[in-house]
XYZ file of C-alpha atoms in Angstrom:
659
model
C 106.069 117.466 50.937
C 103.697 120.422 50.544
C 100.005 119.988 49.995
C 97.921 122.245 47.693
C 96.376 123.911 50.731
C 99.812 124.871 52.050
C 99.923 122.364 54.887
C 103.036 120.291 55.362
C 102.771 116.495 55.408
C 105.362 114.897 57.616
C 105.254 111.308 56.482
C 103.919 108.897 59.025
C 103.621 111.464 61.808
C 101.344 114.412 61.339
C 97.795 115.094 62.447
C 97.223 118.527 61.015
C 100.523 120.382 60.830
C 101.142 123.847 59.501
C 104.893 123.660 60.224
C 107.377 120.787 60.490
C 107.665 121.283 64.238
C 103.896 121.106 64.549
C 103.859 117.813 62.674
C 106.286 116.250 65.112
C 104.313 117.746 68.008
C 101.121 116.161 66.676
C 102.708 112.719 66.740
C 104.280 113.406 70.137
C 100.875 114.411 71.487
C 99.394 111.020 70.629
C 102.463 109.118 71.823
C 102.659 110.914 75.184
C 98.921 110.885 75.858
C 98.925 107.146 75.175
C 101.816 106.563 77.594
C 100.104 108.488 80.407
C 96.681 107.059 79.593
C 97.766 103.427 79.666
C 99.384 103.976 83.054
C 96.038 105.247 84.328
C 94.178 102.272 82.866
C 96.615 99.967 84.672
C 95.856 101.894 87.857
C 92.074 101.782 87.485
C 91.733 98.041 86.855
C 93.542 96.701 89.976
C 92.009 99.381 92.213
C 88.594 98.359 90.880
C 89.337 94.718 91.705
C 91.123 94.967 95.044
C 89.992 98.201 96.678
C 86.330 97.753 95.790
C 86.403 93.969 96.056
C 88.664 92.983 98.932
C 88.683 96.200 100.965
C 85.068 97.325 100.526
C 83.530 93.916 99.785
C 81.618 94.999 96.673
C 80.454 92.091 94.502
C 82.189 91.152 91.281
C 79.080 91.947 89.228
C 78.808 95.485 90.600
C 82.498 95.998 89.913
C 82.073 94.654 86.389
C 79.226 97.130 85.884
C 81.388 100.022 87.089
C 84.172 98.914 84.781
C 81.800 98.674 81.821
C 80.427 102.165 82.522
C 83.933 103.646 82.582
C 85.102 101.827 79.464
C 82.015 102.998 77.578
C 83.292 106.573 77.960
C 84.115 106.679 74.247
C 80.393 107.092 73.611
C 80.715 110.603 75.072
C 83.178 111.783 72.434
C 80.510 112.993 70.010
C 78.306 114.923 72.470
C 81.406 116.406 74.109
C 82.868 117.788 70.888
C 79.482 119.071 69.767
C 79.069 120.831 73.101
C 82.574 122.285 73.420
C 83.949 122.136 69.906
C 86.690 119.792 68.760
C 89.637 121.823 70.027
C 88.238 122.325 73.510
C 87.073 118.713 73.783
C 90.407 117.282 72.700
C 92.253 119.767 74.908
C 90.119 118.678 77.864
C 90.932 115.013 77.212
C 94.675 115.676 76.999
C 94.927 118.094 79.919
C 92.731 115.825 82.030
C 94.907 112.792 81.282
C 98.144 114.642 82.068
C 97.007 116.362 85.250
C 95.256 113.309 86.691
C 98.407 111.281 86.109
C 100.548 113.796 88.022
C 98.072 114.056 90.906
C 97.869 110.283 91.166
C 101.652 110.011 91.445
C 101.322 112.080 94.621
C 98.397 110.061 95.972
C 98.801 107.521 98.776
C 95.085 106.872 99.257
C 93.153 104.004 97.675
C 89.857 105.980 97.528
C 91.707 108.840 95.802
C 93.356 106.350 93.438
C 89.952 104.946 92.573
C 88.506 108.375 91.734
C 91.634 109.373 89.804
C 91.693 106.047 87.967
C 88.118 106.551 86.791
C 88.739 110.150 85.689
C 92.063 109.408 83.995
C 90.755 106.367 82.133
C 87.763 108.333 80.851
C 89.939 111.225 79.665
C 92.284 108.853 77.826
C 89.488 106.840 76.220
C 87.977 110.088 74.954
C 91.242 111.155 73.357
C 91.391 108.368 70.771
C 88.086 109.047 68.926
C 88.619 112.815 69.225
C 92.186 112.573 67.920
C 91.066 110.277 65.129
C 88.247 112.683 64.222
C 90.735 115.554 64.101
C 93.099 113.589 61.867
C 90.222 112.638 59.597
C 89.046 116.244 59.323
C 92.532 117.554 58.591
C 93.070 115.229 55.664
C 92.340 111.521 55.070
C 96.039 110.728 54.722
C 96.618 111.891 58.313
C 94.767 108.900 59.781
C 97.517 106.318 59.069
C 99.933 108.698 60.777
C 97.669 108.850 63.817
C 97.539 105.040 63.852
C 101.333 104.760 63.773
C 101.669 107.335 66.554
C 99.210 105.313 68.651
C 101.298 102.178 68.075
C 104.443 104.068 69.004
C 102.757 105.311 72.180
C 101.906 101.754 73.227
C 105.488 100.683 72.508
C 106.957 103.626 74.450
C 104.725 102.861 77.418
C 105.906 99.260 77.324
C 109.546 100.398 77.271
C 108.988 102.560 80.343
C 107.192 99.692 82.110
C 110.127 97.360 81.388
C 112.662 99.960 82.537
C 110.775 100.095 85.859
C 111.235 96.331 86.254
C 107.502 95.786 85.444
C 106.561 97.645 88.666
C 104.578 100.606 87.313
C 105.687 104.077 88.355
C 102.089 104.651 89.443
C 102.719 102.551 92.547
C 106.251 103.708 93.293
C 107.102 106.529 95.667
C 110.118 108.817 95.619
C 111.493 111.735 93.669
C 112.584 109.906 90.504
C 109.192 108.379 89.585
C 107.510 111.734 90.260
C 110.081 113.551 88.124
C 109.542 111.142 85.214
C 105.768 111.605 85.352
C 106.009 115.399 85.625
C 108.344 115.551 82.614
C 106.003 113.340 80.557
C 102.979 115.438 81.526
C 104.787 118.720 80.783
C 105.895 117.426 77.378
C 102.312 116.366 76.644
C 100.936 119.809 77.453
C 103.693 121.476 75.416
C 102.805 119.312 72.407
C 99.137 120.213 72.860
C 99.975 123.931 72.881
C 101.746 123.556 69.529
C 99.069 121.408 67.906
C 95.847 122.979 69.119
C 95.937 126.246 67.085
C 96.396 124.301 63.830
C 93.691 121.772 64.577
C 90.401 121.746 62.628
C 87.484 123.221 64.539
C 85.204 120.303 63.765
C 85.772 116.563 63.528
C 84.817 114.625 60.421
C 82.278 111.810 60.525
C 82.100 108.634 58.476
C 79.504 106.203 57.238
C 78.543 103.183 59.336
C 80.516 100.813 57.094
C 83.651 102.827 57.793
C 82.848 103.249 61.487
C 82.269 99.599 62.423
C 85.957 98.579 62.240
C 86.508 100.720 65.354
C 84.914 97.841 67.267
C 88.373 96.294 66.978
C 90.121 98.838 69.217
C 88.789 97.343 72.463
C 89.861 93.739 71.681
C 93.199 95.077 70.384
C 93.882 96.786 73.721
C 92.843 93.632 75.591
C 95.476 91.624 73.691
C 98.136 94.287 74.150
C 97.650 94.522 77.914
C 97.248 90.804 78.526
C 99.779 89.300 76.113
C 101.870 91.349 73.716
C 103.090 94.142 76.032
C 103.061 92.018 79.183
C 106.731 91.596 80.106
C 105.951 89.949 83.447
C 103.807 87.270 81.799
C 106.593 86.691 79.265
C 109.090 86.208 82.114
C 106.740 83.733 83.827
C 106.216 81.674 80.667
C 109.835 81.655 79.447
C 111.796 81.683 82.705
C 114.015 84.366 81.161
C 115.110 87.431 83.145
C 113.177 90.678 82.761
C 115.719 92.297 80.360
C 115.493 89.347 77.961
C 111.686 89.338 78.036
C 111.727 93.107 77.576
C 113.989 92.764 74.550
C 111.542 90.307 72.954
C 108.699 92.787 73.401
C 110.824 95.696 72.131
C 111.810 93.778 68.979
C 108.175 92.858 68.372
C 107.122 96.482 68.713
C 109.796 97.712 66.317
C 108.943 95.069 63.720
C 105.268 95.942 64.116
C 106.011 99.601 63.418
C 108.150 98.678 60.413
C 105.390 96.442 59.040
C 102.808 99.191 59.569
C 105.025 101.618 57.652
C 105.939 99.355 54.745
C 102.623 97.663 54.124
C 100.572 100.789 54.662
C 96.809 100.566 54.763
C 95.641 99.467 51.308
C 95.130 95.763 51.670
C 92.082 93.671 51.033
C 89.456 92.327 53.373
C 90.684 88.796 52.639
C 94.222 89.758 53.616
C 92.861 91.209 56.864
C 90.852 88.047 57.548
C 93.940 85.929 56.932
C 95.957 88.091 59.312
C 93.255 87.770 61.935
C 93.152 83.999 61.487
C 96.915 83.873 62.000
C 96.538 85.842 65.214
C 93.822 83.449 66.444
C 96.041 80.417 65.776
C 98.955 82.024 67.610
C 96.842 82.452 70.742
C 95.280 78.994 70.878
C 96.266 77.591 74.301
C 99.364 75.422 74.022
C 102.435 74.499 76.025
C 105.384 76.101 74.255
C 109.129 76.197 74.896
C 110.592 79.628 75.744
C 111.586 80.296 72.125
C 108.034 79.479 71.038
C 106.598 81.953 73.557
C 108.972 84.631 72.244
C 107.961 83.879 68.649
C 104.269 84.237 69.537
C 104.976 87.636 71.112
C 106.967 88.971 68.150
C 104.801 87.601 65.333
C 101.621 88.468 67.220
C 102.714 92.080 67.653
C 103.359 92.410 63.933
C 99.959 90.958 63.004
C 98.198 93.093 65.618
C 99.935 96.250 64.352
C 98.828 95.531 60.787
C 95.240 94.918 61.851
C 95.138 98.111 63.901
C 96.461 100.071 60.904
C 93.627 98.741 58.779
C 91.116 99.327 61.591
C 91.858 103.032 61.874
C 92.646 103.647 58.211
C 89.335 102.265 56.979
C 87.655 104.902 59.116
C 89.070 107.652 56.897
C 86.321 109.959 55.755
C 85.243 110.580 52.193
C 83.973 114.065 52.789
C 81.948 112.830 55.761
C 79.717 115.181 57.762
C 81.674 117.704 59.830
C 81.119 118.022 63.550
C 79.699 114.516 63.956
C 81.507 111.639 65.582
C 78.337 109.755 66.441
C 78.923 106.624 64.379
C 82.627 106.465 65.224
C 82.091 106.973 68.939
C 79.300 104.361 69.022
C 81.458 101.721 67.315
C 84.479 102.660 69.447
C 82.420 102.559 72.658
C 80.906 99.187 71.797
C 84.438 97.929 71.145
C 85.267 98.731 74.742
C 82.121 96.975 75.858
C 83.674 93.964 74.128
C 86.900 94.742 76.002
C 85.007 94.635 79.307
C 83.273 91.337 78.532
C 86.430 89.645 77.279
C 88.520 90.990 80.144
C 85.903 89.771 82.616
C 85.847 86.335 80.988
C 89.627 86.005 81.176
C 89.969 87.222 84.769
C 86.705 86.040 86.360
C 88.202 82.740 87.620
C 89.629 84.857 90.421
C 86.073 84.836 91.833
C 83.803 82.632 89.729
C 83.717 79.096 88.417
C 83.126 79.354 84.663
C 82.224 76.522 82.263
C 85.380 77.113 80.209
C 89.112 77.599 80.673
C 89.996 81.288 80.816
C 92.849 80.838 78.316
C 90.330 80.234 75.514
C 89.308 83.881 75.833
C 92.545 85.018 74.149
C 91.919 83.421 70.712
C 88.280 84.519 70.972
C 89.500 88.073 71.525
C 91.757 87.753 68.484
C 88.763 86.503 66.479
C 86.686 89.570 67.363
C 89.668 91.807 66.627
C 90.285 90.271 63.202
C 86.634 90.255 62.126
C 86.097 93.881 63.166
C 89.334 95.041 61.516
C 88.362 93.304 58.277
C 84.785 94.593 58.264
C 85.500 97.946 56.606
C 86.341 98.746 52.985
C 89.880 99.229 51.731
C 91.168 102.696 52.570
C 90.457 104.976 49.654
C 93.853 106.626 49.231
C 95.822 103.384 49.009
C 98.688 105.240 50.624
C 101.916 103.419 51.415
C 104.329 105.526 53.349
C 107.535 103.596 52.742
C 110.170 104.002 55.440
C 109.360 106.893 57.800
C 112.921 107.155 59.057
C 112.326 109.646 61.833
C 109.618 107.622 63.512
C 111.480 104.325 63.320
C 114.756 105.835 64.507
C 113.030 107.301 67.539
C 111.198 104.019 68.104
C 114.375 101.953 67.953
C 116.186 104.222 70.406
C 113.308 104.372 72.887
C 112.268 100.746 72.697
C 115.720 99.166 72.810
C 117.078 101.591 75.388
C 114.858 100.247 78.187
C 115.803 96.546 78.040
C 119.408 97.409 77.147
C 119.727 99.730 80.136
C 118.021 97.226 82.383
C 120.347 94.461 81.155
C 123.407 96.571 82.002
C 122.099 97.140 85.536
C 120.774 93.603 85.997
C 122.778 91.495 88.412
C 121.845 87.810 88.688
C 121.067 86.774 92.246
C 123.804 84.620 93.748
C 122.912 82.398 96.720
C 124.847 82.652 99.953
C 127.221 79.805 100.758
C 125.619 77.949 103.700
C 127.610 77.801 106.931
C 126.126 74.496 108.119
C 124.919 73.536 111.579
C 123.013 76.793 111.888
C 119.297 77.073 112.736
C 117.124 77.751 109.692
C 114.839 80.795 109.725
C 111.659 79.920 107.808
C 109.003 82.481 106.923
C 105.475 81.846 105.647
C 103.679 84.722 103.907
C 100.549 85.003 101.753
C 101.231 88.171 99.731
C 97.690 88.988 98.539
C 99.258 89.709 95.123
C 101.047 92.693 96.658
C 97.992 94.627 97.861
C 97.787 95.906 101.422
C 94.636 95.978 103.522
C 93.890 99.532 102.349
C 93.684 98.327 98.739
C 96.976 99.672 97.333
C 99.811 97.809 95.636
C 102.946 98.231 97.791
C 105.733 95.764 97.097
C 108.272 97.803 99.051
C 106.265 97.321 102.240
C 106.214 93.545 101.682
C 109.941 93.497 100.939
C 110.643 95.455 104.136
C 108.695 92.908 106.217
C 110.640 89.983 104.744
C 113.936 91.827 105.066
C 113.334 92.655 108.732
C 112.654 88.974 109.495
C 116.090 88.017 108.123
C 114.561 84.787 106.813
C 116.629 82.107 105.076
C 113.675 80.482 103.291
C 110.348 82.193 102.550
C 107.291 80.268 101.363
C 104.895 82.517 99.456
C 101.349 82.304 98.106
C 99.232 84.556 95.879
C 102.229 85.652 93.858
C 101.316 87.526 90.679
C 103.515 87.460 87.583
C 101.871 89.664 84.974
C 98.229 89.280 85.940
C 96.722 92.520 84.636
C 94.261 92.913 87.502
C 97.254 93.080 89.875
C 99.426 95.614 88.085
C 100.724 93.829 86.014
C 104.039 93.240 87.772
C 106.376 90.287 88.119
C 106.313 90.234 91.900
C 108.722 87.323 92.154
C 111.507 88.857 90.047
C 111.093 92.204 91.771
C 111.214 90.729 95.281
C 114.112 88.411 94.428
C 116.288 91.311 93.303
C 115.127 93.641 96.030
C 115.967 91.029 98.708
C 118.891 89.367 96.899
C 117.348 85.915 97.239
C 117.002 83.004 94.809
C 113.432 82.742 93.509
C 111.525 79.628 92.420
C 108.036 79.888 90.929
C 105.206 77.407 91.402
C 102.456 78.678 89.083
C 98.989 77.183 89.411
C 96.677 79.330 87.264
C 96.249 81.865 84.462
C 99.123 81.006 82.111
C 101.606 80.935 84.972
C 100.575 84.371 86.189
C 99.404 83.288 89.669
C 100.488 80.760 92.248
C 103.031 79.831 94.894
C 106.722 80.663 95.157
C 109.754 80.227 97.379
C 112.614 82.627 98.090
C 115.869 81.206 99.438
C 119.065 82.756 100.724
C 120.863 79.420 100.097
C 121.303 77.375 96.879
C 118.258 75.488 95.564
C 119.397 72.100 94.272
C 116.082 70.478 93.235
C 112.596 71.659 92.279
C 109.297 69.814 91.938
C 105.860 71.203 91.167
C 102.545 69.446 91.605
C 98.834 70.046 91.169
C 96.198 69.546 93.831
C 92.563 68.532 93.263
C 90.868 71.644 91.902
C 87.774 70.452 90.056
C 84.937 72.938 90.375
C 87.168 75.621 91.867
C 87.644 79.157 90.567
C 91.448 79.040 90.848
C 93.603 75.951 90.406
C 95.668 74.860 93.400
C 99.052 73.227 93.704
C 102.289 72.993 95.624
C 105.929 73.896 95.052
C 108.690 71.736 96.532
C 112.393 72.660 96.620
C 115.502 71.154 98.190
C 117.726 73.801 99.767
C 121.425 73.231 100.380
C 122.029 74.348 103.978
C 125.604 73.131 104.236
C 125.983 69.675 105.683
C 122.635 68.523 104.320
C 119.521 69.649 102.464
C 116.150 70.784 103.717
C 112.975 70.291 101.729
C 110.579 73.255 101.718
C 107.023 72.961 100.366
C 104.790 75.988 99.691
C 101.071 75.423 99.145
C 97.702 77.167 99.092
C 94.539 75.127 99.646
C 90.935 75.773 98.608
C 89.775 79.108 99.934
C 86.241 78.926 101.382
C 85.711 78.105 105.067
C 81.951 77.598 105.015
C 80.629 74.080 104.633
C 81.539 70.445 105.121
C 81.928 70.230 101.334
C 84.620 72.931 101.435
C 86.473 70.933 104.084
C 86.136 67.779 101.989
C 87.930 69.473 99.083
C 90.798 70.454 101.357
C 90.954 66.959 102.855
C 91.503 65.600 99.347
C 94.194 68.208 98.761
C 95.886 67.380 102.086
C 95.891 63.689 101.143
C 97.730 64.582 97.919
C 100.101 66.879 99.781
C 100.974 64.193 102.335
C 101.602 61.735 99.498
C 104.032 64.234 97.958
C 105.810 64.578 101.322
C 105.926 60.788 101.702
C 107.318 61.023 105.259
C 110.534 62.517 103.955
C 113.105 63.826 106.456
C 114.067 67.467 107.062
C 110.859 68.865 105.564
C 109.029 72.141 106.100
C 105.485 72.366 104.732
C 104.085 75.884 104.951
C 101.264 77.806 103.392
C 97.792 79.210 103.521
C 95.673 76.149 104.335
C 92.392 78.073 104.646
C 91.414 75.850 107.586
C 91.293 76.217 111.368
C 93.320 73.931 113.646
C 90.240 71.928 114.667
C 89.183 71.209 111.077
C 89.594 67.648 109.842
C 92.180 68.548 107.219
C 94.503 70.038 109.848
C 93.952 67.056 112.112
C 95.107 64.921 109.168
C 98.378 66.862 109.022
C 98.992 66.330 112.741
C 98.024 62.646 112.582
C 100.631 62.174 109.844
C 103.295 63.113 112.397
C 103.877 66.728 111.303
C 104.504 69.386 113.949
C 102.427 72.589 113.981
C 104.999 75.198 115.070
C 102.462 77.831 116.128
C 100.429 75.248 118.018
C 103.558 74.238 119.952
C 105.186 77.619 120.602
C 102.815 80.530 119.936
C 101.337 80.644 123.437
C 98.128 82.057 121.963
C 95.678 81.691 119.076
C 98.193 82.880 116.408
C 95.415 84.377 114.300
C 96.825 85.349 110.892
C 93.872 86.659 108.895
C 92.707 89.261 108.081
C 95.832 91.243 108.909
C 94.084 94.407 110.136
C 91.687 92.536 112.489
C 92.815 88.900 112.682
C 90.284 86.412 114.026
C 91.253 83.111 112.394
C 94.356 80.948 112.059
C 94.683 79.682 108.510
C 98.456 80.044 107.875
C 100.766 77.289 109.145
C 104.354 76.118 109.307
C 104.519 72.330 109.672
C 107.751 70.427 110.384
C 108.693 66.816 109.872
C 109.304 64.955 113.181
C 113.114 65.114 112.919
C 113.187 68.948 112.938
C 113.153 70.881 116.202
C 111.200 74.176 116.389
C 113.156 76.630 118.551
C 110.973 79.750 118.329
C 107.935 81.193 116.632
C 106.940 84.804 115.906
C 104.372 86.794 113.950
C 104.818 90.283 112.544
C 102.018 92.801 112.918
C 101.740 94.408 109.485
C 99.053 95.326 106.970
C 101.371 95.020 103.964
C 99.201 92.024 102.955
C 95.843 90.771 104.185
C 97.680 87.922 105.978
C 100.212 88.156 108.790
C 103.594 86.516 108.159
C 104.833 83.663 110.349
C 108.478 83.091 111.294
C 109.906 79.873 112.741
C 113.489 79.201 113.789
C 114.200 75.524 113.164
C 117.044 73.374 114.468
C 118.223 70.742 111.995
C 118.983 67.188 113.136
C 122.605 66.386 113.853
C 124.232 64.211 111.216
């Protein structure tokens, strides 16, 4: 369709095309920059939390301030484009995003990752207001196309994340991940080279009433990262395998794109408020069956896509001032201040006791998103773009290919048939959500430690399953398939995204989960109990993680209450292994309670030394234990020197009682 000024409008795709190929390149530029940018955001957040927090010991409030400063980068969009011009500013944002992403794939240093994460996140956050300003200056009808390309970029990033088994390429080494990133970066730069010459020289501004809806972009991204694109969280809540959870997310993304295309951008403020209210209701904390969780993901993605379309489309200019993005960049930047506050509120229970449950933050985020999206006027053109076949065909292929390919390669873990009458090798390991003592996520190093121990049963703590500040990755699914072991999850906090777990080489025939006293604590505590078929009999394995502070008598009192509950769950049962991070020294009252109950401390009996297990790089305290019921015989005990986690793993060889 030709425009009076001779420019070609490629429906649903173009920014400012002069040729059909340029129109496709304009959409590809937004899609690819979004894919690379979101990977960098998912790098920056966990490095901020674990490298600065656990490795360097910087307080949570300082880290929150650093995060807020980075996420306010959108405020720089206007001064940057006024200083350099729109083309140079947007080119800087794109080139910076692409090159930082490639360099980070080569990095093996946490300090370098931190610097690259900051730079890459800033470059990506600058791209959105600059790209939107370019679309607005080219022609008002280009803005809905930019919005759809942004949605497609989020969906494509999600597909790539699912194809990687939820373990981001950012953290993976090897030739294949590097090749994928290099190809994506090269394609991004090629698209930029095609688009840049046809781009307007100045961005177009808007009035405040059309700028304020951009406040919604920050809350929208918060919901996407935490809920709607979070395959690992979906696996944790449904119990489905990664391919099935990925398919749910892919279907939701496709339906969201279809809805954005069919319904367009001309819908009333009341319709937007109703859509926002629906999104709030979907995210109200509730215990749902797996099908209900899937429905929330799919319907929520559709509603979020519609609200984002209205958010960006209402910012179309009506002959607004050229060369000024001030109002847009202010509203966009403040939206990411909202992102920081909401993200902090949802994830702060990792460090702080808050007067509310973190899950309530999700409907509050949806409320902010809906109100901001509905705050602007109806888009002036009233454009509905019908069925943009090219975009949706590409979307369907890309988004369904990842879970379909993963499903073809996915092999369910089959337990080993137990031989019977063999000693049982039991391992205890606090995984520190996959982060080593240097502050980098390295699941392969953890898997190698477990593999070398040749353990039959592994009790685990601090297992993350979609927690954004740790990746987000489903550690349990990844480790289970890497080690070919049956996995059982014992979630304790954050919508099932954090807690205990057990890996077993042999069949698990019974599972029980329980909570431990956690009032006034930042993170909830619990235990996971499984019965493992070892041939002639079963062995009960219990994984637990007690209250974390070792400071005062009050801290010990909390753990004593938890130990009382744990001993009640054991109930003097035979053939039982209780292992975990007890956060207490052997002389503390809570550990004396375990011994007085008749349990055997394997390290205390066989270690021949202090058996310090934490911190892994310079251990000075023993807080990890393997306890055995009186009828089990400990044959040997060992510890592995490794910094794959901040705890050292324990290994006990246990002789079972003769029948």
